[in-house]
mmCIF file of C-alpha atoms and ligand atoms in Angstrom:
data_model
loop_
_atom_site.group_PDB
_atom_site.id
_atom_site.type_symbol
_atom_site.label_atom_id
_atom_site.label_comp_id
_atom_site.label_asym_id
_atom_site.label_seq_id
_atom_site.Cartn_x
_atom_site.Cartn_y
_atom_site.Cartn_z
ATOM 1 C CA MET H 376 -22.645 -74.011 -32.077
ATOM 2 C CA SER H 377 -22.149 -70.647 -30.060
ATOM 3 C CA GLN H 378 -18.941 -69.186 -29.670
ATOM 4 C CA VAL H 379 -17.700 -67.085 -26.754
ATOM 5 C CA VAL H 380 -15.669 -64.148 -27.787
ATOM 6 C CA SER H 381 -13.505 -63.156 -24.986
ATOM 7 C CA PHE H 382 -12.275 -59.581 -24.424
ATOM 8 C CA HIS H 383 -8.503 -59.343 -23.591
ATOM 9 C CA PRO H 384 -7.831 -56.465 -21.285
ATOM 10 C CA PRO H 385 -4.570 -54.404 -22.040
ATOM 11 C CA ALA H 386 -1.486 -55.691 -20.483
ATOM 12 C CA ALA H 387 -0.427 -52.360 -19.023
ATOM 13 C CA PRO H 388 -2.371 -50.864 -16.192
ATOM 14 C CA VAL H 389 -4.642 -48.052 -17.332
ATOM 15 C CA THR H 390 -5.286 -46.368 -14.102
ATOM 16 C CA LEU H 391 -2.706 -44.442 -12.170
ATOM 17 C CA PRO H 392 -2.715 -42.903 -8.699
ATOM 18 C CA THR H 393 -4.132 -39.333 -8.754
ATOM 19 C CA ASP H 394 -0.666 -37.848 -7.947
ATOM 20 C CA ALA H 395 0.984 -39.391 -10.933
ATOM 21 C CA THR H 396 2.600 -36.995 -13.361
ATOM 22 C CA TRP H 397 2.560 -37.369 -17.090
ATOM 23 C CA PRO H 398 5.667 -36.752 -19.128
ATOM 24 C CA VAL H 399 4.834 -35.631 -22.655
ATOM 25 C CA GLU H 400 6.805 -38.599 -24.171
ATOM 26 C CA ASP H 401 4.592 -41.101 -22.244
ATOM 27 C CA ILE H 402 1.520 -39.279 -23.795
ATOM 28 C CA ILE H 403 3.041 -39.325 -27.387
ATOM 29 C CA ALA H 404 3.347 -43.145 -26.913
ATOM 30 C CA LEU H 405 -0.157 -43.492 -26.097
ATOM 31 C CA PHE H 406 -1.011 -41.450 -29.440
ATOM 32 C CA GLU H 407 1.243 -43.851 -31.316
ATOM 33 C CA LEU H 408 -0.569 -47.072 -30.251
ATOM 34 C CA PRO H 409 -2.543 -48.888 -32.887
ATOM 35 C CA LEU H 410 -6.145 -47.339 -32.932
ATOM 36 C CA ASN H 411 -7.793 -50.499 -31.656
ATOM 37 C CA GLU H 412 -5.329 -50.908 -28.645
ATOM 38 C CA LEU H 413 -5.741 -47.168 -27.710
ATOM 39 C CA LEU H 414 -9.583 -47.356 -28.013
ATOM 40 C CA SER H 415 -9.686 -50.488 -25.882
ATOM 41 C CA ARG H 416 -7.532 -49.008 -23.191
ATOM 42 C CA ALA H 417 -9.671 -45.987 -23.104
ATOM 43 C CA GLN H 418 -12.822 -47.997 -22.818
ATOM 44 C CA GLU H 419 -11.346 -50.037 -19.873
ATOM 45 C CA ALA H 420 -10.648 -46.786 -18.102
ATOM 46 C CA HIS H 421 -14.113 -45.458 -18.933
ATOM 47 C CA LYS H 422 -15.837 -48.603 -17.760
ATOM 48 C CA ALA H 423 -13.915 -48.678 -14.656
ATOM 49 C CA HIS H 424 -14.763 -44.981 -13.647
ATOM 50 C CA PHE H 425 -18.128 -44.514 -15.240
ATOM 51 C CA PRO H 426 -19.875 -47.816 -14.870
ATOM 52 C CA GLU H 427 -23.205 -46.066 -15.850
ATOM 53 C CA GLY H 428 -21.790 -44.965 -19.173
ATOM 54 C CA ASP H 429 -24.122 -42.048 -19.180
ATOM 55 C CA VAL H 430 -23.608 -38.937 -21.390
ATOM 56 C CA GLU H 431 -23.898 -35.492 -19.694
ATOM 57 C CA LEU H 432 -25.778 -32.713 -21.562
ATOM 58 C CA ALA H 433 -24.687 -29.115 -21.066
ATOM 59 C CA THR H 434 -26.410 -26.136 -22.851
ATOM 60 C CA LEU H 435 -24.442 -23.065 -23.798
ATOM 61 C CA ILE H 436 -25.454 -19.483 -23.919
ATOM 62 C CA SER H 437 -23.387 -16.358 -24.842
ATOM 63 C CA ILE H 438 -24.413 -13.898 -22.257
ATOM 64 C CA LYS H 439 -22.016 -11.060 -23.588
ATOM 65 C CA THR H 440 -20.851 -11.386 -27.025
ATOM 66 C CA GLY H 441 -18.106 -9.919 -29.116
ATOM 67 C CA GLY H 442 -16.033 -6.768 -28.922
ATOM 68 C CA CYS H 443 -13.268 -8.600 -27.305
ATOM 69 C CA GLU H 444 -9.927 -6.855 -26.651
ATOM 70 C CA GLU H 445 -8.009 -10.237 -26.699
ATOM 71 C CA ASP H 446 -6.643 -11.628 -30.101
ATOM 72 C CA CYS H 447 -7.342 -15.251 -29.809
ATOM 73 C CA GLY H 448 -6.843 -16.423 -33.416
ATOM 74 C CA TYR H 449 -9.878 -18.913 -33.458
ATOM 75 C CA CYS H 450 -12.305 -16.585 -32.186
ATOM 76 C CA SER H 451 -15.312 -14.873 -33.907
ATOM 77 C CA GLN H 452 -15.357 -12.507 -30.856
ATOM 78 C CA SER H 453 -12.080 -10.728 -31.054
ATOM 79 C CA SER H 454 -12.143 -7.066 -32.200
ATOM 80 C CA HIS H 455 -8.672 -7.871 -33.825
ATOM 81 C CA HIS H 456 -10.378 -9.800 -36.556
ATOM 82 C CA GLU H 457 -12.824 -8.516 -39.220
ATOM 83 C CA THR H 458 -15.720 -11.100 -38.566
ATOM 84 C CA GLU H 459 -19.422 -10.640 -39.199
ATOM 85 C CA LEU H 460 -20.167 -10.825 -35.460
ATOM 86 C CA LYS H 461 -22.055 -7.986 -33.904
ATOM 87 C CA ALA H 462 -21.155 -7.128 -30.414
ATOM 88 C CA SER H 463 -23.879 -7.060 -27.557
ATOM 89 C CA LYS H 464 -24.053 -6.049 -23.894
ATOM 90 C CA ILE H 465 -24.760 -8.571 -21.094
ATOM 91 C CA LEU H 466 -28.297 -10.131 -21.938
ATOM 92 C CA PRO H 467 -31.138 -9.139 -19.704
ATOM 93 C CA LEU H 468 -31.831 -11.598 -16.930
ATOM 94 C CA ASP H 469 -35.283 -12.714 -18.014
ATOM 95 C CA GLU H 470 -33.883 -13.653 -21.463
ATOM 96 C CA ILE H 471 -31.158 -15.792 -19.771
ATOM 97 C CA LEU H 472 -33.613 -17.421 -17.430
ATOM 98 C CA GLU H 473 -35.838 -18.100 -20.424
ATOM 99 C CA ALA H 474 -33.055 -19.891 -22.158
ATOM 100 C CA ALA H 475 -32.192 -21.860 -18.966
ATOM 101 C CA ARG H 476 -35.793 -23.013 -18.324
ATOM 102 C CA ALA H 477 -35.892 -24.332 -22.051
ATOM 103 C CA ALA H 478 -32.522 -26.014 -21.670
ATOM 104 C CA LYS H 479 -33.787 -27.813 -18.528
ATOM 105 C CA ALA H 480 -36.984 -28.707 -20.044
ATOM 106 C CA ASN H 481 -35.000 -30.287 -23.034
ATOM 107 C CA GLY H 482 -33.052 -32.527 -20.599
ATOM 108 C CA ALA H 483 -29.897 -30.512 -20.138
ATOM 109 C CA ILE H 484 -28.415 -30.658 -16.575
ATOM 110 C CA ARG H 485 -25.918 -27.837 -16.842
ATOM 111 C CA PHE H 486 -26.215 -24.269 -18.113
ATOM 112 C CA CYS H 487 -22.987 -22.785 -19.266
ATOM 113 C CA MET H 488 -22.828 -19.042 -19.506
ATOM 114 C CA GLY H 489 -19.947 -17.514 -21.688
ATOM 115 C CA ALA H 490 -19.088 -13.976 -21.841
ATOM 116 C CA SER H 491 -16.407 -12.250 -24.198
ATOM 117 C CA GLY H 492 -13.520 -10.226 -22.723
ATOM 118 C CA ARG H 493 -10.309 -10.655 -20.927
ATOM 119 C CA SER H 494 -11.756 -10.674 -17.493
ATOM 120 C CA PRO H 495 -15.061 -9.469 -15.782
ATOM 121 C CA LYS H 496 -15.364 -5.691 -15.032
ATOM 122 C CA GLU H 497 -15.877 -5.010 -11.446
ATOM 123 C CA ARG H 498 -19.004 -2.999 -12.426
ATOM 124 C CA ASP H 499 -20.396 -6.163 -13.967
ATOM 125 C CA MET H 500 -19.782 -8.550 -11.159
ATOM 126 C CA PRO H 501 -23.139 -7.843 -9.422
ATOM 127 C CA LYS H 502 -24.934 -8.784 -12.621
ATOM 128 C CA TYR H 503 -23.119 -12.013 -13.062
ATOM 129 C CA GLU H 504 -23.777 -12.857 -9.526
ATOM 130 C CA GLU H 505 -27.499 -12.300 -9.952
ATOM 131 C CA ILE H 506 -27.486 -14.334 -13.130
ATOM 132 C CA VAL H 507 -25.659 -17.313 -11.365
ATOM 133 C CA ARG H 508 -28.075 -17.055 -8.344
ATOM 134 C CA ALA H 509 -31.127 -17.182 -10.421
ATOM 135 C CA VAL H 510 -30.015 -19.904 -12.746
ATOM 136 C CA LYS H 511 -29.041 -21.957 -9.987
ATOM 137 C CA ALA H 512 -32.415 -21.487 -8.185
ATOM 138 C CA LEU H 513 -34.097 -23.192 -11.302
ATOM 139 C CA GLY H 514 -32.333 -26.545 -10.334
ATOM 140 C CA LEU H 515 -29.579 -26.570 -12.920
ATOM 141 C CA GLU H 516 -26.005 -26.951 -12.367
ATOM 142 C CA THR H 517 -24.195 -23.661 -13.241
ATOM 143 C CA CYS H 518 -21.046 -22.982 -15.214
ATOM 144 C CA ALA H 519 -19.517 -19.707 -16.329
ATOM 145 C CA THR H 520 -16.615 -18.740 -18.527
ATOM 146 C CA LEU H 521 -15.880 -15.011 -18.030
ATOM 147 C CA GLY H 522 -12.034 -14.861 -18.732
ATOM 148 C CA MET H 523 -9.375 -14.459 -16.073
ATOM 149 C CA LEU H 524 -10.459 -14.083 -12.495
ATOM 150 C CA ARG H 525 -9.064 -12.387 -9.433
ATOM 151 C CA GLU H 526 -9.259 -14.479 -6.227
ATOM 152 C CA GLU H 527 -12.090 -12.254 -4.850
ATOM 153 C CA GLN H 528 -13.960 -12.658 -8.026
ATOM 154 C CA ALA H 529 -13.838 -16.377 -8.036
ATOM 155 C CA LEU H 530 -14.980 -16.351 -4.254
ATOM 156 C CA ARG H 531 -17.987 -14.069 -5.160
ATOM 157 C CA LEU H 532 -19.010 -16.356 -8.056
ATOM 158 C CA LYS H 533 -18.881 -19.487 -5.734
ATOM 159 C CA GLU H 534 -20.916 -17.605 -2.970
ATOM 160 C CA ALA H 535 -23.382 -16.835 -5.787
ATOM 161 C CA GLY H 536 -23.864 -20.603 -6.342
ATOM 162 C CA LEU H 537 -21.583 -21.222 -9.312
ATOM 163 C CA ASP H 538 -20.641 -24.966 -9.628
ATOM 164 C CA TYR H 539 -18.168 -24.954 -12.426
ATOM 165 C CA TYR H 540 -15.793 -22.488 -13.973
ATOM 166 C CA ASN H 541 -14.628 -22.996 -17.579
ATOM 167 C CA HIS H 542 -11.136 -21.646 -18.449
ATOM 168 C CA ASN H 543 -9.344 -23.442 -21.241
ATOM 169 C CA LEU H 544 -5.580 -23.803 -21.876
ATOM 170 C CA ASP H 545 -6.416 -24.339 -25.485
ATOM 171 C CA THR H 546 -3.188 -25.841 -26.645
ATOM 172 C CA SER H 547 0.412 -26.534 -25.503
ATOM 173 C CA PRO H 548 2.634 -23.894 -23.920
ATOM 174 C CA GLU H 549 4.751 -23.975 -26.987
ATOM 175 C CA TYR H 550 2.062 -23.379 -29.564
ATOM 176 C CA TYR H 551 0.092 -20.881 -27.399
ATOM 177 C CA PRO H 552 1.957 -17.853 -28.695
ATOM 178 C CA SER H 553 1.197 -18.561 -32.185
ATOM 179 C CA VAL H 554 -2.573 -18.497 -31.530
ATOM 180 C CA ILE H 555 -2.906 -15.778 -28.743
ATOM 181 C CA THR H 556 -0.343 -12.779 -27.893
ATOM 182 C CA THR H 557 -2.554 -10.716 -25.707
ATOM 183 C CA ARG H 558 -2.003 -13.020 -22.588
ATOM 184 C CA ASN H 559 0.215 -15.772 -21.630
ATOM 185 C CA TYR H 560 -0.130 -19.546 -20.491
ATOM 186 C CA GLN H 561 0.904 -18.746 -16.926
ATOM 187 C CA GLU H 562 -1.992 -16.301 -16.597
ATOM 188 C CA ARG H 563 -4.319 -19.043 -17.556
ATOM 189 C CA LEU H 564 -2.740 -21.475 -14.939
ATOM 190 C CA ASP H 565 -3.026 -18.686 -12.267
ATOM 191 C CA THR H 566 -6.690 -18.180 -12.899
ATOM 192 C CA LEU H 567 -7.192 -21.869 -12.743
ATOM 193 C CA GLY H 568 -5.509 -21.973 -9.288
ATOM 194 C CA ARG H 569 -7.701 -19.322 -7.918
ATOM 195 C CA VAL H 570 -10.950 -21.153 -9.359
ATOM 196 C CA ARG H 571 -9.761 -24.306 -7.590
ATOM 197 C CA ASN H 572 -8.885 -22.444 -4.370
ATOM 198 C CA ALA H 573 -12.490 -20.760 -4.327
ATOM 199 C CA GLY H 574 -13.991 -24.187 -4.175
ATOM 200 C CA LEU H 575 -15.289 -24.170 -7.750
ATOM 201 C CA LYS H 576 -15.096 -27.245 -10.063
ATOM 202 C CA VAL H 577 -12.681 -26.892 -12.864
ATOM 203 C CA CYS H 578 -13.837 -27.171 -16.517
ATOM 204 C CA CYS H 579 -10.560 -27.008 -18.535
ATOM 205 C CA GLY H 580 -9.473 -28.175 -22.062
ATOM 206 C CA GLY H 581 -8.710 -26.971 -25.343
ATOM 207 C CA ILE H 582 -9.060 -26.731 -29.176
ATOM 208 C CA ILE H 583 -7.708 -29.237 -31.555
ATOM 209 C CA GLY H 584 -7.190 -28.791 -35.203
ATOM 210 C CA MET H 585 -5.586 -25.243 -35.117
ATOM 211 C CA GLY H 586 -2.501 -26.491 -37.148
ATOM 212 C CA GLU H 587 -0.810 -27.602 -34.051
ATOM 213 C CA SER H 588 1.512 -30.839 -34.140
ATOM 214 C CA ARG H 589 0.739 -34.067 -32.373
ATOM 215 C CA ARG H 590 3.405 -33.128 -29.729
ATOM 216 C CA ASP H 591 1.269 -30.019 -29.012
ATOM 217 C CA ARG H 592 -1.800 -32.009 -28.461
ATOM 218 C CA ALA H 593 0.224 -34.332 -26.119
ATOM 219 C CA GLY H 594 1.605 -31.151 -24.610
ATOM 220 C CA LEU H 595 -1.810 -29.710 -23.857
ATOM 221 C CA LEU H 596 -3.090 -33.091 -22.439
ATOM 222 C CA ALA H 597 0.153 -33.297 -20.253
ATOM 223 C CA GLN H 598 -0.675 -29.815 -18.789
ATOM 224 C CA LEU H 599 -4.182 -30.806 -17.970
ATOM 225 C CA ALA H 600 -3.429 -34.167 -16.526
ATOM 226 C CA ASN H 601 -0.481 -32.696 -14.467
ATOM 227 C CA LEU H 602 -2.829 -30.127 -12.734
ATOM 228 C CA ASN H 603 -3.160 -31.399 -9.301
ATOM 229 C CA PRO H 604 -5.974 -32.253 -9.107
ATOM 230 C CA TYR H 605 -6.750 -32.602 -12.748
ATOM 231 C CA PRO H 606 -9.887 -30.865 -14.118
ATOM 232 C CA ASN H 607 -13.233 -32.219 -13.367
ATOM 233 C CA ALA H 608 -14.522 -31.756 -16.809
ATOM 234 C CA VAL H 609 -12.279 -31.567 -19.907
ATOM 235 C CA PRO H 610 -13.963 -30.114 -23.066
ATOM 236 C CA ILE H 611 -12.207 -31.099 -26.252
ATOM 237 C CA ASN H 612 -13.191 -28.815 -29.007
ATOM 238 C CA HIS H 613 -12.584 -29.299 -32.644
ATOM 239 C CA LEU H 614 -11.775 -25.818 -34.254
ATOM 240 C CA VAL H 615 -14.739 -24.301 -35.795
ATOM 241 C CA PRO H 616 -13.199 -22.265 -38.629
ATOM 242 C CA ILE H 617 -14.555 -18.570 -38.566
ATOM 243 C CA ALA H 618 -14.245 -16.507 -41.724
ATOM 244 C CA GLY H 619 -12.060 -13.435 -40.948
ATOM 245 C CA THR H 620 -9.928 -15.099 -38.187
ATOM 246 C CA PRO H 621 -6.294 -15.992 -38.772
ATOM 247 C CA LEU H 622 -7.301 -19.630 -38.362
ATOM 248 C CA ALA H 623 -10.116 -19.473 -40.964
ATOM 249 C CA ASN H 624 -8.174 -21.602 -43.521
ATOM 250 C CA VAL H 625 -6.357 -24.250 -41.436
ATOM 251 C CA GLU H 626 -6.180 -27.762 -42.969
ATOM 252 C CA PRO H 627 -8.955 -29.715 -41.260
ATOM 253 C CA LEU H 628 -7.598 -32.379 -38.891
ATOM 254 C CA ASP H 629 -7.886 -36.079 -39.554
ATOM 255 C CA THR H 630 -10.850 -37.557 -37.631
ATOM 256 C CA PHE H 631 -8.825 -40.438 -36.193
ATOM 257 C CA GLU H 632 -6.394 -37.922 -34.703
ATOM 258 C CA PHE H 633 -9.215 -36.248 -33.051
ATOM 259 C CA ALA H 634 -10.619 -39.558 -31.801
ATOM 260 C CA ARG H 635 -7.145 -40.416 -30.321
ATOM 261 C CA THR H 636 -6.916 -37.177 -28.494
ATOM 262 C CA ILE H 637 -10.232 -37.930 -26.724
ATOM 263 C CA ALA H 638 -9.055 -41.462 -25.920
ATOM 264 C CA VAL H 639 -5.684 -40.331 -24.606
ATOM 265 C CA ALA H 640 -7.672 -37.761 -22.395
ATOM 266 C CA ARG H 641 -9.942 -40.483 -21.180
ATOM 267 C CA ILE H 642 -6.863 -42.713 -20.159
ATOM 268 C CA ILE H 643 -4.764 -39.943 -18.448
ATOM 269 C CA MET H 644 -7.673 -38.310 -16.739
ATOM 270 C CA PRO H 645 -9.971 -41.256 -16.145
ATOM 271 C CA LYS H 646 -12.440 -39.548 -13.660
ATOM 272 C CA ALA H 647 -13.029 -36.472 -15.800
ATOM 273 C CA ARG H 648 -16.130 -35.849 -17.874
ATOM 274 C CA VAL H 649 -14.499 -35.622 -21.218
ATOM 275 C CA ARG H 650 -16.626 -33.459 -23.476
ATOM 276 C CA LEU H 651 -17.037 -33.782 -27.321
ATOM 277 C CA SER H 652 -17.486 -30.124 -27.397
ATOM 278 C CA ALA H 653 -17.357 -27.680 -30.422
ATOM 279 C CA GLY H 654 -16.990 -28.880 -34.001
ATOM 280 C CA ARG H 655 -19.718 -31.830 -34.025
ATOM 281 C CA GLU H 656 -21.669 -30.133 -36.798
ATOM 282 C CA SER H 657 -18.966 -30.995 -39.138
ATOM 283 C CA MET H 658 -18.736 -34.538 -37.952
ATOM 284 C CA SER H 659 -20.931 -37.540 -39.195
ATOM 285 C CA GLU H 660 -22.775 -39.798 -36.759
ATOM 286 C CA ALA H 661 -20.201 -42.346 -37.174
ATOM 287 C CA GLU H 662 -17.390 -39.960 -36.492
ATOM 288 C CA GLN H 663 -19.151 -38.836 -33.078
ATOM 289 C CA ALA H 664 -19.876 -42.533 -32.279
ATOM 290 C CA LEU H 665 -16.081 -43.120 -32.593
ATOM 291 C CA CYS H 666 -15.464 -40.203 -30.099
ATOM 292 C CA PHE H 667 -17.849 -41.821 -27.520
ATOM 293 C CA MET H 668 -16.160 -45.114 -28.123
ATOM 294 C CA ALA H 669 -12.970 -43.288 -27.266
ATOM 295 C CA GLY H 670 -14.380 -42.163 -23.960
ATOM 296 C CA ALA H 671 -16.224 -38.980 -24.422
ATOM 297 C CA ASN H 672 -19.179 -38.780 -22.063
ATOM 298 C CA SER H 673 -20.494 -35.260 -22.346
ATOM 299 C CA ILE H 674 -21.679 -32.970 -25.288
ATOM 300 C CA PHE H 675 -22.779 -29.493 -25.704
ATOM 301 C CA TYR H 676 -26.489 -29.796 -26.294
ATOM 302 C CA GLY H 677 -28.870 -27.319 -28.017
ATOM 303 C CA GLU H 678 -29.017 -25.566 -31.298
ATOM 304 C CA LYS H 679 -26.200 -22.925 -30.598
ATOM 305 C CA LEU H 680 -22.706 -22.906 -29.029
ATOM 306 C CA LEU H 681 -21.713 -19.331 -28.354
ATOM 307 C CA THR H 682 -21.840 -17.742 -31.802
ATOM 308 C CA THR H 683 -21.807 -20.749 -34.162
ATOM 309 C CA GLY H 684 -24.381 -23.502 -34.668
ATOM 310 C CA ASN H 685 -24.597 -26.957 -32.905
ATOM 311 C CA ALA H 686 -26.608 -30.117 -33.835
ATOM 312 C CA GLU H 687 -30.424 -29.924 -33.127
ATOM 313 C CA ALA H 688 -31.363 -31.330 -29.678
ATOM 314 C CA GLU H 689 -33.699 -33.712 -31.276
ATOM 315 C CA LYS H 690 -31.204 -35.066 -33.605
ATOM 316 C CA ASP H 691 -28.602 -35.533 -30.687
ATOM 317 C CA ARG H 692 -31.167 -37.322 -28.599
ATOM 318 C CA ALA H 693 -32.010 -39.647 -31.545
ATOM 319 C CA LEU H 694 -28.213 -40.318 -31.876
ATOM 320 C CA LEU H 695 -27.848 -41.189 -28.321
ATOM 321 C CA LYS H 696 -30.787 -43.468 -28.360
ATOM 322 C CA LYS H 697 -29.465 -45.193 -31.518
ATOM 323 C CA LEU H 698 -26.027 -45.766 -29.781
ATOM 324 C CA GLY H 699 -27.895 -46.935 -26.579
ATOM 325 C CA LEU H 700 -26.195 -44.118 -24.616
ATOM 326 C CA LYS H 701 -28.120 -43.122 -21.594
ATOM 327 C CA ILE H 702 -28.565 -39.271 -20.620
ATOM 328 C CA LYS H 703 -27.211 -38.265 -17.161
ATOM 329 C CA GLU H 704 -29.863 -37.063 -14.947
ATOM 330 C CA ILE H 705 -29.425 -34.286 -12.411
ATOM 331 C CA GLU H 706 -28.329 -35.570 -9.078
ATOM 332 C CA ALA H 707 -29.829 -34.211 -5.847
ATOM 333 C CA ASP H 708 -26.456 -33.962 -4.220
ATOM 334 C CA HIS H 709 -23.531 -34.319 -6.840
ATOM 335 C CA HIS H 710 -20.754 -33.716 -4.414
ATOM 336 C CA HIS H 711 -20.660 -37.334 -3.572
ATOM 337 C CA HIS H 712 -20.061 -38.317 -7.277
ATOM 338 C CA ASP H 713 -17.484 -35.916 -8.686
ATOM 339 C CA HIS H 714 -13.820 -36.152 -7.494
ATOM 340 C CA ASP H 715 -12.821 -32.989 -5.770
HETATM 341 N N1 LIG M 365 -13.643 -14.941 -22.937
HETATM 342 C C1 LIG M 365 -13.455 -15.981 -22.281
HETATM 343 C C2 LIG M 365 -12.027 -16.678 -22.426
HETATM 344 O O1 LIG M 365 -11.652 -16.685 -23.428
HETATM 345 O O2 LIG M 365 -11.686 -17.320 -21.503
HETATM 346 C C3 LIG M 365 -14.581 -17.165 -22.184
HETATM 347 C C4 LIG M 365 -15.207 -17.336 -23.691
HETATM 348 S S1 LIG M 365 -14.343 -18.173 -24.737
HETATM 349 C C5 LIG M 365 -15.179 -18.039 -26.321
HETATM 350 C C6 LIG M 365 -14.342 -19.954 -24.278
HETATM 351 C C7 LIG M 365 -13.490 -20.830 -25.082
HETATM 352 O O3 LIG M 365 -14.315 -21.192 -26.402
HETATM 353 C C8 LIG M 365 -12.190 -20.614 -25.557
HETATM 354 O O4 LIG M 365 -11.148 -20.754 -24.670
HETATM 355 C C9 LIG M 365 -12.034 -21.722 -26.681
HETATM 356 O O5 LIG M 365 -11.471 -22.786 -26.104
HETATM 357 C C10 LIG M 365 -13.303 -21.915 -27.258
HETATM 358 N N2 LIG M 365 -13.583 -21.456 -28.620
HETATM 359 C C11 LIG M 365 -13.685 -20.202 -28.981
HETATM 360 N N3 LIG M 365 -13.821 -20.022 -30.245
HETATM 361 C C12 LIG M 365 -13.818 -21.257 -30.812
HETATM 362 C C13 LIG M 365 -13.857 -21.707 -32.051
HETATM 363 N N4 LIG M 365 -13.807 -21.162 -33.233
HETATM 364 N N5 LIG M 365 -13.616 -23.202 -32.173
HETATM 365 C C14 LIG M 365 -13.644 -24.083 -31.121
HETATM 366 N N6 LIG M 365 -13.523 -23.505 -29.804
HETATM 367 C C15 LIG M 365 -13.561 -22.159 -29.690
HETATM 368 C C1 LIG M 366 -15.538 -24.778 -24.510
HETATM 369 O O1 LIG M 366 -14.568 -25.465 -24.267
HETATM 370 N N1 LIG M 366 -16.218 -24.637 -25.650
HETATM 371 C C2 LIG M 366 -17.308 -23.607 -25.574
HETATM 372 C C3 LIG M 366 -17.365 -23.323 -24.119
HETATM 373 N N2 LIG M 366 -16.139 -23.938 -23.589
HETATM 374 C C4 LIG M 366 -17.494 -21.951 -23.687
HETATM 375 C C5 LIG M 366 -17.192 -22.698 -26.622
HETATM 376 C C6 LIG M 366 -17.130 -23.207 -28.038
HETATM 377 C C7 LIG M 366 -17.162 -22.061 -28.962
HETATM 378 C C8 LIG M 366 -17.357 -22.349 -30.413
HETATM 379 C C9 LIG M 366 -17.241 -21.138 -31.280
HETATM 380 C C10 LIG M 366 -18.581 -20.314 -31.143
HETATM 381 O O2 LIG M 366 -19.682 -20.549 -31.027
HETATM 382 O O3 LIG M 366 -18.272 -19.053 -31.070
HETATM 383 FE FE1 LIG M 367 -12.070 -12.899 -26.301
HETATM 384 FE FE2 LIG M 367 -12.554 -15.232 -25.212
HETATM 385 FE FE3 LIG M 367 -12.701 -14.963 -27.826
HETATM 386 FE FE4 LIG M 367 -10.312 -14.883 -26.684
HETATM 387 S S1 LIG M 367 -11.765 -16.711 -26.694
HETATM 388 S S2 LIG M 367 -11.093 -13.250 -28.141
HETATM 389 S S3 LIG M 367 -10.853 -13.867 -24.672
HETATM 390 S S4 LIG M 367 -14.054 -13.973 -26.176
#
């Protein structure tokens, strides 16, 4: 005898009008749901907004590494910490293009270029514009993360063909000063506003597992969800502990709490690409699968993040195949599909 297993949708609605604001208390209440209930709500939101259920692959490159004047407590590139990292100038264009071609040949649709530093120097802007123009011409989506931008710099990058700008809020406003002292939260928000005004898509998320509380995780997600509009892409990084940094020995975070963070991000920002970002190297396949079940639909793809390692491309492709997850293909005109 065959039995029909019915799926009971959650009683409470999971989608909200885009102008909804999220009080931190409501977000904490989501974190406190039984895990099954939280995951099923996240899956409802995911299915409603991403019926294809595909996963986006973005490849990272560090185009300028180390020697940074900022003191971000998690970062290998800050000159305030004694790490093993060697600083380098902006990479030559041909090296960047070679990496971009390889990323595209491997199936990535976006190429994300990171540079160390508080903000781009004026004399480096023409180089960054040239790099963006050339990568875009390869038929890849472009993303850059260069620190704080002035209005004019955001406009110049847009003009050069930049699609996304990554600028993370990293943690809650309350916890921020225990992680970074050389800049403040409002400066991050101001750059995000300029990026949005320049017509760039916003990629903004944070780092989980820095010793913050659940309230801080909820506070970060509240900041993100209450941006109007909320970010197009939300990278959720797990701290990669770096020897020599102040956060090198932070107690590792419980896997389920990390998965809950992804699920809550999916529910409160249902149209965003939620990226299971840094930290996958220390996760098992089952732990990563849990994150996909929680609504993650994007990953960093390729053997390196900025300064640390990442899973091998082949292994990732094999994992996605095992899970029956389709890889997102590049769109001829992606403006129709992303929310702006
Ligand atoms: N310098 C620019 C800035 O800070 O805005 C751009 C590059 S910075 C390395 C980009 C982001 O990488 C940071 O905001 C942080 O979220 C993430 N990140 C850096 N080090 C990390 C680590 N050890 N573990 C997890 N994420 C990290
Ligand atoms: C983001 O949210 N994560 C990426 C990207 N944006 C620039 C960076 C992760 C860095 C992990 C540590 C490292 O490789 O240095
Ligand atoms: Fe510098 Fe960015 Fe690292 Fe902070 S996160 S130390 S700004 S490279």
